[in-house]
Coordinates of C-alpha atoms in Angstrom, one line a residue:
X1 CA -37.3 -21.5 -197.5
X2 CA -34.5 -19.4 -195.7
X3 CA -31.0 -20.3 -195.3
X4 CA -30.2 -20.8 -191.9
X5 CA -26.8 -21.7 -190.7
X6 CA -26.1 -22.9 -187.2
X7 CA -23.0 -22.4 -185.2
X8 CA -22.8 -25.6 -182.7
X9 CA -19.7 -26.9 -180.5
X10 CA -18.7 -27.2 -177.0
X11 CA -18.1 -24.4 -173.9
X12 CA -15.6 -21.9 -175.3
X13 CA -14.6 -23.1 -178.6
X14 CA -15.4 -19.3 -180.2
X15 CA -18.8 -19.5 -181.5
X16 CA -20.1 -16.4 -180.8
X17 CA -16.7 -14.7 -181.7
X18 CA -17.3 -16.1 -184.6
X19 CA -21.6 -14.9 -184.9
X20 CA -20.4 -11.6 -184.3
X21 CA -18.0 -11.9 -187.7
X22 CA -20.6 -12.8 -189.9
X23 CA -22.9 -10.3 -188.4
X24 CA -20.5 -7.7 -188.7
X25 CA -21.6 -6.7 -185.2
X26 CA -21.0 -7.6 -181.6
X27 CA -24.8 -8.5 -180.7
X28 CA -23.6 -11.9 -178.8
X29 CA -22.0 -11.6 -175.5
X30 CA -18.3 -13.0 -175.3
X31 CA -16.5 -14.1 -172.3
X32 CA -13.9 -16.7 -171.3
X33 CA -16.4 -18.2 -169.0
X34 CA -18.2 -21.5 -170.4
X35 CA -22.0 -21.4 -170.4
X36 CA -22.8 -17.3 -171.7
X37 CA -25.0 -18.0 -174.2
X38 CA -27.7 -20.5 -173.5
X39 CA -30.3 -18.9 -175.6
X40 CA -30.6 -19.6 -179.4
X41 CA -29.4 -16.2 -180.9
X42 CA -30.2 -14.7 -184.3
X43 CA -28.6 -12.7 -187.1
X44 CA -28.2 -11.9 -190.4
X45 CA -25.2 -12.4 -192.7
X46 CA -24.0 -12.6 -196.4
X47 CA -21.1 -13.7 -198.5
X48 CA -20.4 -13.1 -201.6
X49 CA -24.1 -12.0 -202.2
X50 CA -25.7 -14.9 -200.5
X51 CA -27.7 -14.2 -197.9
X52 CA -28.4 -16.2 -194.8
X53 CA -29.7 -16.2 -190.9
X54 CA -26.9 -17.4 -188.3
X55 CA -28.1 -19.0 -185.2
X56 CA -25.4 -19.0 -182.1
X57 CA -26.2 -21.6 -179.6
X58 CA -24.9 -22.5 -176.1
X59 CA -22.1 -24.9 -175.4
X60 CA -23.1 -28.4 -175.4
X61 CA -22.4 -30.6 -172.6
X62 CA -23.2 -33.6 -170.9
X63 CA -22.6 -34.5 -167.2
X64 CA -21.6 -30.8 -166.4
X65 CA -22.5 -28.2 -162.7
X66 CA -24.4 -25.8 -165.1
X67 CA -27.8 -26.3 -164.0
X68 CA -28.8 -24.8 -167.4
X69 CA -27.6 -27.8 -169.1
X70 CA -30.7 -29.7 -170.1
X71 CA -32.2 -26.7 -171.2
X72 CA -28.8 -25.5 -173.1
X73 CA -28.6 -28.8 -174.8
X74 CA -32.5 -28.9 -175.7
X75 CA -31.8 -25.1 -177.4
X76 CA -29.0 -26.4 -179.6
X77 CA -30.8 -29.4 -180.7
X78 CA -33.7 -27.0 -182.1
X79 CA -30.9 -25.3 -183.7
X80 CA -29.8 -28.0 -185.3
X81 CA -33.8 -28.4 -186.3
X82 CA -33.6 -25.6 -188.0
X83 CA -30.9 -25.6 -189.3
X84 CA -30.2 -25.6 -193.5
X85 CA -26.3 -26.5 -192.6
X86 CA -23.8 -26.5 -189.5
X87 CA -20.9 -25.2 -188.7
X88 CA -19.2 -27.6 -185.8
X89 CA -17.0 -25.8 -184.0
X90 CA -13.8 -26.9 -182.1
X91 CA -10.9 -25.9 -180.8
X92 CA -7.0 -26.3 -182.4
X93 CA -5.7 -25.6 -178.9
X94 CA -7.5 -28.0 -176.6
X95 CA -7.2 -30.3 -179.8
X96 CA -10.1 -33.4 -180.1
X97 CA -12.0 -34.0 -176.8
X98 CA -14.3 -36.5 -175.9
X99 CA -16.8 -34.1 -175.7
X100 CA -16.3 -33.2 -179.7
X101 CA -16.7 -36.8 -180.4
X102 CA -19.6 -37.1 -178.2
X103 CA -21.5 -34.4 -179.8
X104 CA -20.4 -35.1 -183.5
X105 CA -23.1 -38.5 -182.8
X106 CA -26.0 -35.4 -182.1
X107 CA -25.1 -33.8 -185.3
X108 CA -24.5 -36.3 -187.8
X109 CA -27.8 -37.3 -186.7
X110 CA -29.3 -34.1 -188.3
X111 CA -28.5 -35.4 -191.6
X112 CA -27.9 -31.9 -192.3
X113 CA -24.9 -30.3 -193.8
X114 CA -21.9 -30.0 -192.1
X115 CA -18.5 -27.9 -191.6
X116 CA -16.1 -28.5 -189.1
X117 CA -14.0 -24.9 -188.3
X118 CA -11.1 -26.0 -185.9
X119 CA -10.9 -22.1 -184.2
X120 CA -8.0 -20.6 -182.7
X121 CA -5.8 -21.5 -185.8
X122 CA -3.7 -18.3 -184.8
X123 CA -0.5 -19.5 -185.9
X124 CA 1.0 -21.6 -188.4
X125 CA 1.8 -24.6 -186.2
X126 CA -2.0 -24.2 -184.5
X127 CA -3.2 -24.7 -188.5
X128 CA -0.6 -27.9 -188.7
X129 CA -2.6 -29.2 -185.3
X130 CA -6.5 -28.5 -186.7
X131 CA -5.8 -32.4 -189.0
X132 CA -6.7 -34.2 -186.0
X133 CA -10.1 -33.7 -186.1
X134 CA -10.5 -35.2 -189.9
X135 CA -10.7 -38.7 -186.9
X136 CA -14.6 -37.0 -186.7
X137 CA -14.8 -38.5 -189.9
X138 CA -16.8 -35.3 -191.3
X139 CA -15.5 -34.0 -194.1
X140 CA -12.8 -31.2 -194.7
X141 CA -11.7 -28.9 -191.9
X142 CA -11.4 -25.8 -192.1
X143 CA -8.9 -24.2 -190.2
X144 CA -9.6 -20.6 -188.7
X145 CA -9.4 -17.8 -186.3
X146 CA -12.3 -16.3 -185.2
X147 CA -10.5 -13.9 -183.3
X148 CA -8.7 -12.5 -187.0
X149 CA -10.7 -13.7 -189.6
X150 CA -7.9 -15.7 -190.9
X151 CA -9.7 -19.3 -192.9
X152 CA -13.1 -17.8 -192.7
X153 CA -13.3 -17.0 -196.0
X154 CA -12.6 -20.4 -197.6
X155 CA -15.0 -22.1 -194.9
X156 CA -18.0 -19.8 -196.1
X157 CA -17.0 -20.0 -200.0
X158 CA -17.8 -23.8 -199.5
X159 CA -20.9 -23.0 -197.0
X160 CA -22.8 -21.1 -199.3
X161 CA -22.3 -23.6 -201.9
X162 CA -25.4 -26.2 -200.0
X163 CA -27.9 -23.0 -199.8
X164 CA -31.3 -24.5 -201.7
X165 CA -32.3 -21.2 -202.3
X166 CA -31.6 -17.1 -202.7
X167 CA -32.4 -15.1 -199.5
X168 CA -33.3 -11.5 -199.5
X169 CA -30.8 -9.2 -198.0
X170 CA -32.7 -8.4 -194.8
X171 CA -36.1 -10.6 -194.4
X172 CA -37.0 -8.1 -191.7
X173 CA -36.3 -5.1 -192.3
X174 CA -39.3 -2.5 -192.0
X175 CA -41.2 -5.1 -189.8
X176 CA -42.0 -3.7 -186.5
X177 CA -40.0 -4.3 -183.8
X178 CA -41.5 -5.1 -180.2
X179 CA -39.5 -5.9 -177.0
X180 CA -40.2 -7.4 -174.3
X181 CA -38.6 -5.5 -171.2
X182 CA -38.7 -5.5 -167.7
X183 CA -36.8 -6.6 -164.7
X184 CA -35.3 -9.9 -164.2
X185 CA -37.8 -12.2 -163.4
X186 CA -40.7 -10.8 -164.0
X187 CA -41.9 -13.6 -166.6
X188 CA -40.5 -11.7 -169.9
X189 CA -39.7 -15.5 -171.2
X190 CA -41.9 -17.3 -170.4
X191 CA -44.5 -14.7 -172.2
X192 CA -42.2 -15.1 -175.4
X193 CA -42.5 -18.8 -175.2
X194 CA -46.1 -18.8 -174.8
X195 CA -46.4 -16.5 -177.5
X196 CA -44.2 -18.7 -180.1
X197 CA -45.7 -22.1 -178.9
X198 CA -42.0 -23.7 -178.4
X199 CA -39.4 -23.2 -175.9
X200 CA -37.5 -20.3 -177.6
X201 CA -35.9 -18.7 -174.6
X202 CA -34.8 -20.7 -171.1
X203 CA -36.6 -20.4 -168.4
X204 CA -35.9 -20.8 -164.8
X205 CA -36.7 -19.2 -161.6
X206 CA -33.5 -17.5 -161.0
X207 CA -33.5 -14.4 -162.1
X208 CA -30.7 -13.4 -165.1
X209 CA -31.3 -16.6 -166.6
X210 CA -31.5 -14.9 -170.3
X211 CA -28.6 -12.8 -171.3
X212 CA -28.7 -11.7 -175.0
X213 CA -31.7 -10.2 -176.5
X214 CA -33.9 -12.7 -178.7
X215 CA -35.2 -11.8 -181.8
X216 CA -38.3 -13.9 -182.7
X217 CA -40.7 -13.3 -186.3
X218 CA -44.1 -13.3 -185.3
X219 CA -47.7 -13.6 -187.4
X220 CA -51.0 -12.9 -185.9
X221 CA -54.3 -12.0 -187.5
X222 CA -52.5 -11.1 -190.2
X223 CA -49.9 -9.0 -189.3
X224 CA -46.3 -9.6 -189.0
X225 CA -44.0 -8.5 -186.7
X226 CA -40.3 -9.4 -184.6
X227 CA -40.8 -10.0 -181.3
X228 CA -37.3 -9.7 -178.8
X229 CA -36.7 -11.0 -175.8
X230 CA -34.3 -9.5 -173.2
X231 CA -32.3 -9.8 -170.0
X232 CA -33.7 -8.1 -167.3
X233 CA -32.7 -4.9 -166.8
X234 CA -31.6 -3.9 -163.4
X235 CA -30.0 -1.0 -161.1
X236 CA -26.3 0.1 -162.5
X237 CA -25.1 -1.2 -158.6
X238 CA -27.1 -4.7 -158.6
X239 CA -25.0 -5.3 -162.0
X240 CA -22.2 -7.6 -160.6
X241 CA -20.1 -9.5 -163.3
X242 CA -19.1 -8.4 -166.6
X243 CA -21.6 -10.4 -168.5
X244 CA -24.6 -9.0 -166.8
X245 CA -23.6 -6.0 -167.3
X246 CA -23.3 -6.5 -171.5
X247 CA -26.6 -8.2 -170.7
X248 CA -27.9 -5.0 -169.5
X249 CA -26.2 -3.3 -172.5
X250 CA -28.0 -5.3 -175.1
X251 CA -31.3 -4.9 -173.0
X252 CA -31.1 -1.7 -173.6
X253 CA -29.7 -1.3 -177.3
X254 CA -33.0 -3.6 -177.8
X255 CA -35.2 -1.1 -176.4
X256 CA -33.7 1.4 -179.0
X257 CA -34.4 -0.6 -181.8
X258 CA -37.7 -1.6 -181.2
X259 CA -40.5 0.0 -182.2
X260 CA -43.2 -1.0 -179.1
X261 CA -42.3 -1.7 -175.5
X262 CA -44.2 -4.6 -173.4
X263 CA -42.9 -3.4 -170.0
X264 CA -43.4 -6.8 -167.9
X265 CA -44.4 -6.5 -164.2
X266 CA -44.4 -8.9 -161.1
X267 CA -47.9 -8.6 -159.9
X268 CA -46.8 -9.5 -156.5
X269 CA -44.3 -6.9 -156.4
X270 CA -45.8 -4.0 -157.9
X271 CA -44.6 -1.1 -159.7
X272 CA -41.2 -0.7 -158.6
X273 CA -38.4 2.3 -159.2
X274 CA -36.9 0.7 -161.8
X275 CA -40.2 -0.3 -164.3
X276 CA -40.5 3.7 -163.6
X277 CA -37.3 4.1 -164.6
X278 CA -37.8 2.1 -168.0
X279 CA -40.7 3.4 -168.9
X280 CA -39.0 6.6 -169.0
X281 CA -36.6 5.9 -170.6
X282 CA -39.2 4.2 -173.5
X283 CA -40.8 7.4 -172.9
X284 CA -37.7 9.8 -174.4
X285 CA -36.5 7.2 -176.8
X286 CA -40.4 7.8 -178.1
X287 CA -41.4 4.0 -178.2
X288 CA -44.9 3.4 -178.0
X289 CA -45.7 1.2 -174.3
X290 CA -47.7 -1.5 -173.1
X291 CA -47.5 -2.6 -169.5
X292 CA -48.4 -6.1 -168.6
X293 CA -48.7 -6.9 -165.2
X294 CA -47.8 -10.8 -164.9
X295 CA -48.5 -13.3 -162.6
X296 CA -51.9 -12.1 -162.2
X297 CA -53.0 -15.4 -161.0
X298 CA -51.0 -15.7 -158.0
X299 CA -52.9 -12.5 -156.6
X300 CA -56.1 -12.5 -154.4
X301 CA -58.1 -9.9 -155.6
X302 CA -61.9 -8.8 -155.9
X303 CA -63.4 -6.9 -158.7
X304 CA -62.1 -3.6 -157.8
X305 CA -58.1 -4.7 -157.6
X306 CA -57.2 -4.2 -160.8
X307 CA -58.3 -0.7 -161.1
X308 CA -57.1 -0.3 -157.3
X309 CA -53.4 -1.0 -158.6
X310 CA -53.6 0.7 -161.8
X311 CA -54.4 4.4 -159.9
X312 CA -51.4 3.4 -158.0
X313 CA -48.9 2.6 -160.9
X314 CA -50.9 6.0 -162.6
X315 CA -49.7 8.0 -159.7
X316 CA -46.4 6.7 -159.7
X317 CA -45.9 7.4 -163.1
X318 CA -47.4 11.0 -163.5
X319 CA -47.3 12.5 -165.6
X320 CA -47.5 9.4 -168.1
X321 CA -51.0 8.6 -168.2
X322 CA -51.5 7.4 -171.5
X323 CA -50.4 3.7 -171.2
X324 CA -52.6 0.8 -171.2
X325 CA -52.2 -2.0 -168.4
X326 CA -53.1 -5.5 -169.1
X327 CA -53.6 -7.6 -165.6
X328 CA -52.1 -11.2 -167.3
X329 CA -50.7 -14.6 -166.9
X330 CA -48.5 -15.7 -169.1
X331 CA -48.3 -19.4 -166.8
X332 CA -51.9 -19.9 -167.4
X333 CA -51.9 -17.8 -170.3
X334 CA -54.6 -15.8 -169.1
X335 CA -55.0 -12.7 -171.2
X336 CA -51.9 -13.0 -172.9
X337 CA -53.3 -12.4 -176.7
X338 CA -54.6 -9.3 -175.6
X339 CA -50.6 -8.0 -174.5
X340 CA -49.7 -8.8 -178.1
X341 CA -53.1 -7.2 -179.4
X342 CA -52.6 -4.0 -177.6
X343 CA -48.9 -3.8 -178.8
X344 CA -50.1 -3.7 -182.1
X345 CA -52.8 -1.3 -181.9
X346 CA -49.7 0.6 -180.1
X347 CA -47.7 0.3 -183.1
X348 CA -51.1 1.2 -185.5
X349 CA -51.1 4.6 -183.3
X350 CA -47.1 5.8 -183.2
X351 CA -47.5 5.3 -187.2
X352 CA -51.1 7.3 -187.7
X353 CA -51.0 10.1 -189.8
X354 CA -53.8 12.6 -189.5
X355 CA -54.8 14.8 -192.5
X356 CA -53.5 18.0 -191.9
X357 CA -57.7 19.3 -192.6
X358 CA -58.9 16.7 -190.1
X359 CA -56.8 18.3 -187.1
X360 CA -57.7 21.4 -188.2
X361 CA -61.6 20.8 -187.9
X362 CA -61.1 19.3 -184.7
X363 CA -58.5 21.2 -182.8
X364 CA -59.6 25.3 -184.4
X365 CA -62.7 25.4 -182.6
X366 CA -61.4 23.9 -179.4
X367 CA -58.9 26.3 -179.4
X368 CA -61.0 29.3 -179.9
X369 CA -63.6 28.4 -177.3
X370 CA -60.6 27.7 -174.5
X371 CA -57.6 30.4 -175.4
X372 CA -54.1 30.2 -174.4
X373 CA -54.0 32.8 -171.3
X374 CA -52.5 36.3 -172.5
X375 CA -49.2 36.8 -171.1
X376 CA -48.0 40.3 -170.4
X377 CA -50.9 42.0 -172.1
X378 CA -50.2 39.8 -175.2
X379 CA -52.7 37.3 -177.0
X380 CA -51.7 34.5 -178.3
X381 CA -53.6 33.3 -181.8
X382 CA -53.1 29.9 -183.3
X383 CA -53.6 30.3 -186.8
X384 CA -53.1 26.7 -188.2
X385 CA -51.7 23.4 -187.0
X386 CA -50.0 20.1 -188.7
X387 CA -48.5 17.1 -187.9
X388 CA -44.7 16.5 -188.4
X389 CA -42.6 13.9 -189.7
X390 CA -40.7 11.9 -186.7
X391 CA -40.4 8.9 -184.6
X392 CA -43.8 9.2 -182.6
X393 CA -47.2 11.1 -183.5
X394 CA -45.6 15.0 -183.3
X395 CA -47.9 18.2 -184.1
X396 CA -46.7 21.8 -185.0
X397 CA -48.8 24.5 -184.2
X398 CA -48.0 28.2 -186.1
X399 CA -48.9 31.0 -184.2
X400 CA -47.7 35.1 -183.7
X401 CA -46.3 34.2 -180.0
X402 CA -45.1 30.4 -179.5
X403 CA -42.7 31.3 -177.1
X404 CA -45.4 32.5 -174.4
X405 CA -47.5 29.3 -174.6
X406 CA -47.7 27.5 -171.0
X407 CA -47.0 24.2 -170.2
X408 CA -50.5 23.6 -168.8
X409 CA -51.9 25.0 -171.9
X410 CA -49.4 22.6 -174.6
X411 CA -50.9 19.2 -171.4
X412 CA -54.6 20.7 -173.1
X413 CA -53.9 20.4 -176.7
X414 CA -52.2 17.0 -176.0
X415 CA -55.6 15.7 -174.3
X416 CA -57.5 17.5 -176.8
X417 CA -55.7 15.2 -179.7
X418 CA -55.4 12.0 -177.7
X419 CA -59.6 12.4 -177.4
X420 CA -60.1 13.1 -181.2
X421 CA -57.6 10.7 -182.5
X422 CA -56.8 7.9 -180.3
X423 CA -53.0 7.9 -179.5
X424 CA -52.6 5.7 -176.5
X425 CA -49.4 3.9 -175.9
X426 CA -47.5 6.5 -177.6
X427 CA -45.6 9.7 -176.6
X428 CA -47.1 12.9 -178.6
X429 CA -44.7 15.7 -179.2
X430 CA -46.0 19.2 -179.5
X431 CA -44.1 22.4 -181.2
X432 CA -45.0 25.8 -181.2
X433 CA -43.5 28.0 -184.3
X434 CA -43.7 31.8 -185.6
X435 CA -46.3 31.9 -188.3

């Protein structure tokens, strides 16, 4: 069983100030303005050798304008579901609000254990104030600053105490990594939902409704994997207020990570410059892709539509032609096992490695029945080829003049191996060197 700590409180109190401490990283997006995170964020931590999974919740409210609320509240009492022990976090400079006392009736519901940090304990006389809140009747309070670190340690000497059990340092590491990318509202949530079975990202129309990646384990047929969900990724001039545009920043420090792409497409509006534009860039990071186009159910279409659309998107993409394109739903969850399928055969072919004997039997005799083109009187022999260690399937080929082969020649050998060996969804590098 893994120890999973929650961070819970009201708008503002510091809670993901405080996430990014004990993850040693800023991966949750900060701002003065109540209501940033609505999302239930993940992250790993450890203190004095025990290791644990912090979750960072939205604010909790009652009676607010955030038309999030329900759905806010709803994510932070999963949380607390979860949850092995909480942290209930408040605020030395507001002091005790209703609102604390409103939501310490949620959480001593729980029955879990808990630890009140009174934040913002900046200054002697701000450490004098935190007593008030020993009226929650919780326990001890710790008082700290998220901002400095000052208090955190005593807090998490106690915390650790309540773990049931040893966790490993990273439970995920060397899993594969696949994001779900796209731009904002193309149904990137709602396909992680449907996916996991339980509301683990909010969903609403409006488009920017999730703003920090979400980082979701995930078992099918047998294989394992981390599934993260992201904010939609949009043009550099639709990007309008500082937390969209961190949004946008951890969007695309997700994309680096991961391992497979699901690029998520509106059916109804096509490909459009900006899918282009990340599938590029999956393209150079070498990520393998998959390209779902959601919201297939809303379109009226005939038997020919689908392959009608995907020469389209083909043609727009040129000259990327080795993706596969799943027409899907994830509403009516029409086709949706087949996204996660193909993401994983994806993943199966960025990690193949060919014997080095294999490729030679299949690629030799190709070669010497179709040439490279003599250049300047010159002919070019390829004596032996190989594939290399790196991030996506790459293949050196050894020959007496590398620096004359053509590009049309090196777009041969690349369908030559994708035919023999199956690589579609991912980038394949080719290199020429002196024998």
């Amino acid at each position: 069983m893994a120890n999973i700590v929650a961070i819970v409180g009201r708008p503002n109190v510091g809670k993901s100030t405080f996430f990014n401490r004990l993850v040693e990283q800023r991966s949750a997006i900060m701002d003065d303005m109540p209501g940033v995170t609505r999302d239930r964020h993940y992250g790993y931590a450890q203190w004095t050798n025990k290791f644990f999974t912090v979750i960072d919740t939205g604010g909790y409210v009652t009676g607010s304008d955030d038309k999030f609320e329900s759905q806010i509240r709803r994510q932070v009492e999963l949380a607390l579901d979860e949850a092995t022990a909480v942290i209930f976090m408040v605020d030395c400079k507001d002091g005790l609000t209703g609102y604390d006392k409103e939501f310490a009736k949620v959480i001593r519901k729980s029955k879990k254990p808990v630890f009140v940090a009174a934040n913002k304990a900046d200054t002697p006389t701000k450490t004098l104030e935190a007593a008030e809140f020993y009226e929650l009747n919780m326990g001890e309070v710790f008082a700290i600053s998220a901002e400095n670190g000052s208090g955190t340690g005593e807090l998490l000497d106690e915390l650790v105490k309540v773990f049931p059990s040893e966790d490993p340092e990273d439970p995920d590491a060397g899993i594969p990594k696949i994001a779900i990318v796209g731009r904002p509202n193309a149904g990137k949530s709602s396909l992680l939902n449907v996916l996991l079975g339980q509301e683990r990202s909010i969903v609403t129309e409006e488009a920017g409704t999730t703003r920090d990646a979400i980082h979701s384990r995930y078992k099918l047929y047998g294989k394992d994997f981390i599934l993260i969900d992201t904010a939609g990724i949009r043009k550099k001039g639709k990007v309008k207020e500082d937390v969209e545009f961190y949004s946008v920043l951890r969007s695309l420090r997700a994309l680096e990570e991961s391992d497979v792409c699901i690029v998520v497409i509106d059916a109804e509006r096509g490909l459009e410059s900006q899918d282009v534009n990340i599938i590029a860039l999956a393209q150079k990071q070498s990520k393998g892709i998959v390209v779902m186009v959601n919201k297939w159910d809303l379109i009226e279409k005939d038997s020919k539509t689908s392959e009608k659309l995907k020469k389209d998107m083909l043609e727009k993409l040129a000259p990327i032609d080795y993706i596969p394109f799943i027409f899907a739903s994830a509403l009516t969850k029409q086709r949706i096992f087949q996204v996660i399928e193909k993401a994983v055969q994806v993943y199966e072919n960025k990690t193949k490695k060919v014997p080095t004997s294999e490729l030679n039997d299949a690629l030799l005799p190709e070669i010497v029945h179709y040439p490279p083109a003599a250049i300047k009187g010159k002919h070019i022999q390829i004596k032996y080829v190989t594939q290399v260690a790196a991030k996506s399937p790459s293949f050196a080929f050894f020959c007496n003049l590398p620096q004359y082969i053509q590009e049309s020649y090196v777009r041969f050998l690349e369908n030559r191996i994708r035919e023999r060996f199956d690589f579609e969804g991912v980038p394949v590098r080719l290199f020429f060197r002196k024998k």
